[in-house]
Coordinates of N, CA and C in Angstrom, one line a residue:
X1 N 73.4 -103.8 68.6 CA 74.7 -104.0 69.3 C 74.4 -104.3 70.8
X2 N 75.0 -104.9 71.5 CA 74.9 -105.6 72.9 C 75.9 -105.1 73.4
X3 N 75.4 -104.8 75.3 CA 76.4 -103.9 75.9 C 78.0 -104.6 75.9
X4 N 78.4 -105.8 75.6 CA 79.3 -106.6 76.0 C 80.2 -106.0 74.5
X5 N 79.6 -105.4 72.9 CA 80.3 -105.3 72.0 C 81.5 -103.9 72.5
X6 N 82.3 -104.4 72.0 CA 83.4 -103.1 71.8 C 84.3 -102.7 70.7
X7 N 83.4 -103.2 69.6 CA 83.8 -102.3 68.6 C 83.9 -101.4 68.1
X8 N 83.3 -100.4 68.5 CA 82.8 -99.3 68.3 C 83.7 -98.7 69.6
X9 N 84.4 -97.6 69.2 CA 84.7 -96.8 70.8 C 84.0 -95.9 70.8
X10 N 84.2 -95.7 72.3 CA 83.2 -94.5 72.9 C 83.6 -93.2 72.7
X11 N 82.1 -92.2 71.9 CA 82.8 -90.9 71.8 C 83.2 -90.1 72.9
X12 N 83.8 -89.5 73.1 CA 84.5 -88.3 74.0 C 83.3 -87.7 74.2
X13 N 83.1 -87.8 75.8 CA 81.8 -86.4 76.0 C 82.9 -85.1 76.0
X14 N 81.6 -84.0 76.1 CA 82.1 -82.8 75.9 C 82.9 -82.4 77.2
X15 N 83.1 -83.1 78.2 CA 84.0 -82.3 79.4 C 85.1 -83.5 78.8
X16 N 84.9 -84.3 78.2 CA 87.2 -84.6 78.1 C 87.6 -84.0 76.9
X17 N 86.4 -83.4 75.7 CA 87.0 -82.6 74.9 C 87.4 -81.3 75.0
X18 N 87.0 -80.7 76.4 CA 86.9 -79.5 76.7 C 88.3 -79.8 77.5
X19 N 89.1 -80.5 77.7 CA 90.0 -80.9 79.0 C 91.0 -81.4 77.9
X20 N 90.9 -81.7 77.0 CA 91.9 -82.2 75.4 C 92.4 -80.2 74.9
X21 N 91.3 -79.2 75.3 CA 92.3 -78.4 75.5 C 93.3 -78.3 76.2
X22 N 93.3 -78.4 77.0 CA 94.5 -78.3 78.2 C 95.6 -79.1 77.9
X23 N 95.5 -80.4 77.7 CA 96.0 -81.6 77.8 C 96.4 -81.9 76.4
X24 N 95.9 -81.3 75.0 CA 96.8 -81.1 73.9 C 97.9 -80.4 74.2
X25 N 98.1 -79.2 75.2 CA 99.5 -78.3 74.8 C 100.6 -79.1 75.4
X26 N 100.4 -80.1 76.0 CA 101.3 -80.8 76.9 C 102.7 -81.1 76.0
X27 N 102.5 -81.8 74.7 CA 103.4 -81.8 74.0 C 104.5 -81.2 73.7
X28 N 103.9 -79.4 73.3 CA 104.8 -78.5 73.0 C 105.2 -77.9 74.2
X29 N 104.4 -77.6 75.3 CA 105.1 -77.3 76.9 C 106.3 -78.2 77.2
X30 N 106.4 -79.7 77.0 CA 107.5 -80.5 77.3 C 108.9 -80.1 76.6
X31 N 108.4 -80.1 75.3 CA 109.1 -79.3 74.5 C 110.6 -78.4 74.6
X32 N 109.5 -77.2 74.9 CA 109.9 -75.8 74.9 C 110.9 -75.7 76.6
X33 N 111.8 -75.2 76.5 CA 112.7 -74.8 77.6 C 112.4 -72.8 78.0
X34 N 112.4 -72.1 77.2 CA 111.5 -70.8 77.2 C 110.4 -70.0 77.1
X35 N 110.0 -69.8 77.9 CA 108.2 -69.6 77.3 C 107.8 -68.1 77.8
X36 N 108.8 -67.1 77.4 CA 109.0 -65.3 77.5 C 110.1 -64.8 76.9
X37 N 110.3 -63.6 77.5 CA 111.1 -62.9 77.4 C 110.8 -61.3 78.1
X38 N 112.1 -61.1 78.8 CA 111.9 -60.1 79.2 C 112.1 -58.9 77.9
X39 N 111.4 -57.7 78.2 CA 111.4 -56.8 77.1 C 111.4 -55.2 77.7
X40 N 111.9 -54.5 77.1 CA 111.1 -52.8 77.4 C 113.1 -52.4 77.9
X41 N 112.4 -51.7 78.9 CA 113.6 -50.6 79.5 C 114.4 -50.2 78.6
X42 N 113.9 -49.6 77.5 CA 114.5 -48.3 76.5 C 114.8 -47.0 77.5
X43 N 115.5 -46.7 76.6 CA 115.6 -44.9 77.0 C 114.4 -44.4 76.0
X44 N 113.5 -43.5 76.3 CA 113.4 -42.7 75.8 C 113.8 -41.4 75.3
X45 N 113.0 -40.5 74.1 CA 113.9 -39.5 73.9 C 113.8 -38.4 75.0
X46 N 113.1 -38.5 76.1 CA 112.9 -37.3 76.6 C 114.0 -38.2 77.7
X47 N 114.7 -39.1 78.0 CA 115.6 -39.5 78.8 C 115.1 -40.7 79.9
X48 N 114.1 -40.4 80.2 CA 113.2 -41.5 80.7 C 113.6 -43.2 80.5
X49 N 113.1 -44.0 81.3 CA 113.5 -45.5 80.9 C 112.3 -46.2 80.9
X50 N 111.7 -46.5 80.6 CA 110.5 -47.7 80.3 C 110.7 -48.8 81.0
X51 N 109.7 -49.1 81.7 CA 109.7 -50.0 82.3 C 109.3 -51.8 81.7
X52 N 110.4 -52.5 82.0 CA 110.5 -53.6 81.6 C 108.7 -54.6 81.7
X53 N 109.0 -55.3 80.9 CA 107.9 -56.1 81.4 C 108.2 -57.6 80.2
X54 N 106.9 -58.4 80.9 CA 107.4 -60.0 80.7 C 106.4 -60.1 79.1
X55 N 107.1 -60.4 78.3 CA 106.4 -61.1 77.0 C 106.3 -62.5 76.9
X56 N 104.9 -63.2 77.0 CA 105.2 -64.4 77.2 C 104.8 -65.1 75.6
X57 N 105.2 -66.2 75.6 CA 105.0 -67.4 74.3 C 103.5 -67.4 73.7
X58 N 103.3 -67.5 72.8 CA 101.8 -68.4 72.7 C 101.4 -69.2 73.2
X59 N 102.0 -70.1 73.9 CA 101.9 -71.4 74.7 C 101.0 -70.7 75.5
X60 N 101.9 -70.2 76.7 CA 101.5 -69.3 77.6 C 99.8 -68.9 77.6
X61 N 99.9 -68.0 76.5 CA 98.5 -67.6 76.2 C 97.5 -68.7 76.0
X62 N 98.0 -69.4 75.6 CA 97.0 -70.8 75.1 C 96.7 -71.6 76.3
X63 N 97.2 -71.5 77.5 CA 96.8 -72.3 79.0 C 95.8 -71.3 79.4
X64 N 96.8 -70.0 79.5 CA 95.7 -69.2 79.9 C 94.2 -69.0 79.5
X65 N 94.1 -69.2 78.5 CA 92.9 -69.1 78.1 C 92.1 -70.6 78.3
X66 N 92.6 -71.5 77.6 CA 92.4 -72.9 78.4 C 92.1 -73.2 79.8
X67 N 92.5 -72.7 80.4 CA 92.2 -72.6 82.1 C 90.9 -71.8 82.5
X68 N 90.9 -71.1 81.9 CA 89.6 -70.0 82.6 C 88.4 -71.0 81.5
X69 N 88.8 -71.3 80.0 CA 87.8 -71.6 79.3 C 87.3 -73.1 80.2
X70 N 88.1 -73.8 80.9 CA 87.4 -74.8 81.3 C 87.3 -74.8 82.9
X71 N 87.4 -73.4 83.7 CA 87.2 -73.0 84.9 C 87.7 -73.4 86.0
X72 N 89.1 -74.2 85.8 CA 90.3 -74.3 86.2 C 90.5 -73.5 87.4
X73 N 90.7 -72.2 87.1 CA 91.1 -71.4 87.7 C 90.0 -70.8 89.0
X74 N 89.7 -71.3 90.2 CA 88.7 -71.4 91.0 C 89.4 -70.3 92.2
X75 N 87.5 -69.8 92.3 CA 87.7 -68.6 93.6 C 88.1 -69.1 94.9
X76 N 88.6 -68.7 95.4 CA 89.1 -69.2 96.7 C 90.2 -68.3 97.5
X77 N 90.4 -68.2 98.6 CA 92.0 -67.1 99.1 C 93.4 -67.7 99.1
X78 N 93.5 -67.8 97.8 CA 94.8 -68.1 97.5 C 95.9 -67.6 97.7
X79 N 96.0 -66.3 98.0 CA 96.8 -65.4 98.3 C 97.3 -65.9 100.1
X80 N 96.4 -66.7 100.9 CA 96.8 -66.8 102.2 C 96.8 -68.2 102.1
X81 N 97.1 -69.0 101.1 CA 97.0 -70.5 101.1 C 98.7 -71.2 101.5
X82 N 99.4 -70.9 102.6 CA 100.7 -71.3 102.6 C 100.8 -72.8 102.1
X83 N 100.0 -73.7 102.1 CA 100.2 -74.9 101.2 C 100.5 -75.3 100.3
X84 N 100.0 -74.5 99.8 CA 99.9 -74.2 97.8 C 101.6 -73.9 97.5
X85 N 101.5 -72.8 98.4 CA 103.1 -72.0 98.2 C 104.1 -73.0 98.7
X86 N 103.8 -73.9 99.7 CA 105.0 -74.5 100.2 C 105.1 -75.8 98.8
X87 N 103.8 -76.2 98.3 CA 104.2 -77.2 97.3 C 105.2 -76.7 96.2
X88 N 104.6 -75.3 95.7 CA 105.4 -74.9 94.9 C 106.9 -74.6 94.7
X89 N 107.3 -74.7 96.3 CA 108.8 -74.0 96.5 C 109.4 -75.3 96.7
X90 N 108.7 -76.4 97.0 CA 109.6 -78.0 96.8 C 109.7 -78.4 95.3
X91 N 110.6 -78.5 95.4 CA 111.5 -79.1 93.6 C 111.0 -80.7 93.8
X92 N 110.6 -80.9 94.3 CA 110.4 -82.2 94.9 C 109.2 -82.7 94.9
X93 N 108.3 -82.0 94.6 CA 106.7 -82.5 94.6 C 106.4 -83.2 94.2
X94 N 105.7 -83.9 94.4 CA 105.1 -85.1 93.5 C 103.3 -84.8 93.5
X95 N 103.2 -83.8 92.5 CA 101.7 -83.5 91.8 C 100.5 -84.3 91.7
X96 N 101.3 -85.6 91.7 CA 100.1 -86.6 91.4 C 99.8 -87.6 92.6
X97 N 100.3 -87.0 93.3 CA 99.7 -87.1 95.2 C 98.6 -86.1 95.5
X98 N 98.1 -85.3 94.4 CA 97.0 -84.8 95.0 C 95.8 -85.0 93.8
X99 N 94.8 -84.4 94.5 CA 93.6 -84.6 94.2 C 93.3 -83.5 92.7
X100 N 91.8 -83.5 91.9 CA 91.9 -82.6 91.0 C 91.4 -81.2 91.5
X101 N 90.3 -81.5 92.5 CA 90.8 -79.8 93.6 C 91.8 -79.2 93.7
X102 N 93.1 -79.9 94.4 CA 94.1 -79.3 94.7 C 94.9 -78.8 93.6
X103 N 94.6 -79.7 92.3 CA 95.8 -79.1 91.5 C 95.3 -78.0 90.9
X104 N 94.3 -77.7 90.4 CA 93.3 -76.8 90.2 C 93.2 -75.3 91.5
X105 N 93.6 -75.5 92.7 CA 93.7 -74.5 93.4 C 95.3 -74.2 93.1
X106 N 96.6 -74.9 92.6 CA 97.7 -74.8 92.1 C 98.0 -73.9 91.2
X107 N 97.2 -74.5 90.0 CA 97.2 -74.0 89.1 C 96.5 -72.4 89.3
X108 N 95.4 -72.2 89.9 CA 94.7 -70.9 90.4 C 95.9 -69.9 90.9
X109 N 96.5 -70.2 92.5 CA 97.7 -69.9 92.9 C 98.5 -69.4 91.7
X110 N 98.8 -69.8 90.8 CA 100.2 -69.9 90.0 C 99.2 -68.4 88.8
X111 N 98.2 -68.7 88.8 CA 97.8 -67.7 87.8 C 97.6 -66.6 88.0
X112 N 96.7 -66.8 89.5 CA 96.4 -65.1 89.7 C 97.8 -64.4 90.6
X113 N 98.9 -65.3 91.1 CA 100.1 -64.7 91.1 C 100.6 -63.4 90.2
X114 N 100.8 -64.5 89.1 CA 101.3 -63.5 88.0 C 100.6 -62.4 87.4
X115 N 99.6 -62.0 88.0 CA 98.7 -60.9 87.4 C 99.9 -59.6 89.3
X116 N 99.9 -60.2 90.2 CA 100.7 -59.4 91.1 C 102.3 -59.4 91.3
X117 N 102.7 -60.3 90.6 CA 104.6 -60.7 90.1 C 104.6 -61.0 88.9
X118 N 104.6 -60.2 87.5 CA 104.6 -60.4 86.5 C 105.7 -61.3 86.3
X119 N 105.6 -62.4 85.1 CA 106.5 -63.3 84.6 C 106.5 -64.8 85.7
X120 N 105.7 -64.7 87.0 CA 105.3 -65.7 87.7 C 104.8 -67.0 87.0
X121 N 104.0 -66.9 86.2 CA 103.3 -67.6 85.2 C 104.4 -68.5 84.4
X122 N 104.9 -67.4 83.6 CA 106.1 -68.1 82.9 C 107.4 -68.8 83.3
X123 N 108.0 -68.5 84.8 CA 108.5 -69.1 85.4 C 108.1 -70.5 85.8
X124 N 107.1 -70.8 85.8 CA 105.9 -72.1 86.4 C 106.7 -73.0 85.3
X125 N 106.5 -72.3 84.0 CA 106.7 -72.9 82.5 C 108.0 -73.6 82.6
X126 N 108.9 -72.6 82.6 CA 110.3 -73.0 82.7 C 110.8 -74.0 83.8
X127 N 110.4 -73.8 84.9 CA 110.6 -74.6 85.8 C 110.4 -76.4 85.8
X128 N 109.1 -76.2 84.9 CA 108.6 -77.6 84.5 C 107.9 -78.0 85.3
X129 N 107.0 -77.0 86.5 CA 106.0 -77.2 87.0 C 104.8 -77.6 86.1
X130 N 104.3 -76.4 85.6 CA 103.6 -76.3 84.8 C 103.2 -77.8 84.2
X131 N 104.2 -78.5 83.3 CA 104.1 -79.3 82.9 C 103.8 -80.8 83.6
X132 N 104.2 -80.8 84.7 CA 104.1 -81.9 86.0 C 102.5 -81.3 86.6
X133 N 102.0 -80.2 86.6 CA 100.7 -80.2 87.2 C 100.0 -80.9 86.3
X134 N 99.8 -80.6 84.9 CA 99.0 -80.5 84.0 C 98.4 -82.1 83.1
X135 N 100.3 -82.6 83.4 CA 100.7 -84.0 83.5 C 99.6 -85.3 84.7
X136 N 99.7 -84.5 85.9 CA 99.0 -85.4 86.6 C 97.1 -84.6 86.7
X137 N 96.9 -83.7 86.4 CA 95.5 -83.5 85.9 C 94.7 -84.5 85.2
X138 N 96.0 -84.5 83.9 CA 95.6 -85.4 82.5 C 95.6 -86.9 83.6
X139 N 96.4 -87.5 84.3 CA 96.1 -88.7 84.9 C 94.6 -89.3 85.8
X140 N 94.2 -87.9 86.6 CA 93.4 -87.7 87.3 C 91.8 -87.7 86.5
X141 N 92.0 -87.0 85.2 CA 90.9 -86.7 84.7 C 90.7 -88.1 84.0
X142 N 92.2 -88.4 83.3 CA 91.4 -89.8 82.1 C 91.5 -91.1 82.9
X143 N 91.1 -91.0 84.6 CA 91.1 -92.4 84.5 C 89.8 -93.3 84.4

């Protein structure tokens, strides 16, 4: 075969099948309008109340782990990054004005959040952040 043939397509190296994780869930994220539930605050029988906490989807779990599996989620002081945060708090963003660094410090931001504001994560979801980062990653990566 001669470099000019293109009958044959080109297989997928292993970093866009490793990134077809991420970029498969996109379907069902567009999808879905809920991706938790808040749960707990029973009484108990000794009178007590249990404290509430966030149940998230499968979905959810399935980024999560997708993220760290393809190292997404990057060290850095995110917690003092007012950037990050101001992108997040504009309804307005337009994601795919930035680079795959930045959305990747985004997505970081948004994760290790919710390990300190539970249900942060899931809110991302709902909001249709989530889905708008993840959206212009997939543009950034396959081009």
């Amino acid at each position: 075969m001669n470099k000019t043939d293109t009958s044959m397509a080109t297989p997928e190296t292993d970093q866009q099948k490793d990134w077809r994780l991420l970029f498969d869930l996109l379907p069902e994220i567009k999808q879905r309008k809920k991706f938790g539930k808040l749960v707990g605050s029973k009484k108990m029988p000794d009178g007590n109340l249990s404290m509430p906490f966030w149940l998230e989807d499968e979905i959810v779990s399935k980024f999560f782990n997708a993220a760290y599996f393809l190292g997404i989620v990057v060290t850095f002081d995110w917690a003092s990054w007012q950037e990050g945060i101001d992108i997040l708090n504009n309804p307005d963003a337009d994601f795919n004005a930035f680079d795959i660094d930045t959305l990747c410090k985004i997505l970081t931001l948004i994760v290790r959040s919710d390990k300190f504001c539970e249900g942060y994560l899931i809110n991302q979801f709902e909001t249709g952040n989530m889905a708008r980062i993840i959206e212009a990653l997939q543009a950034k990566v396959e081009l």
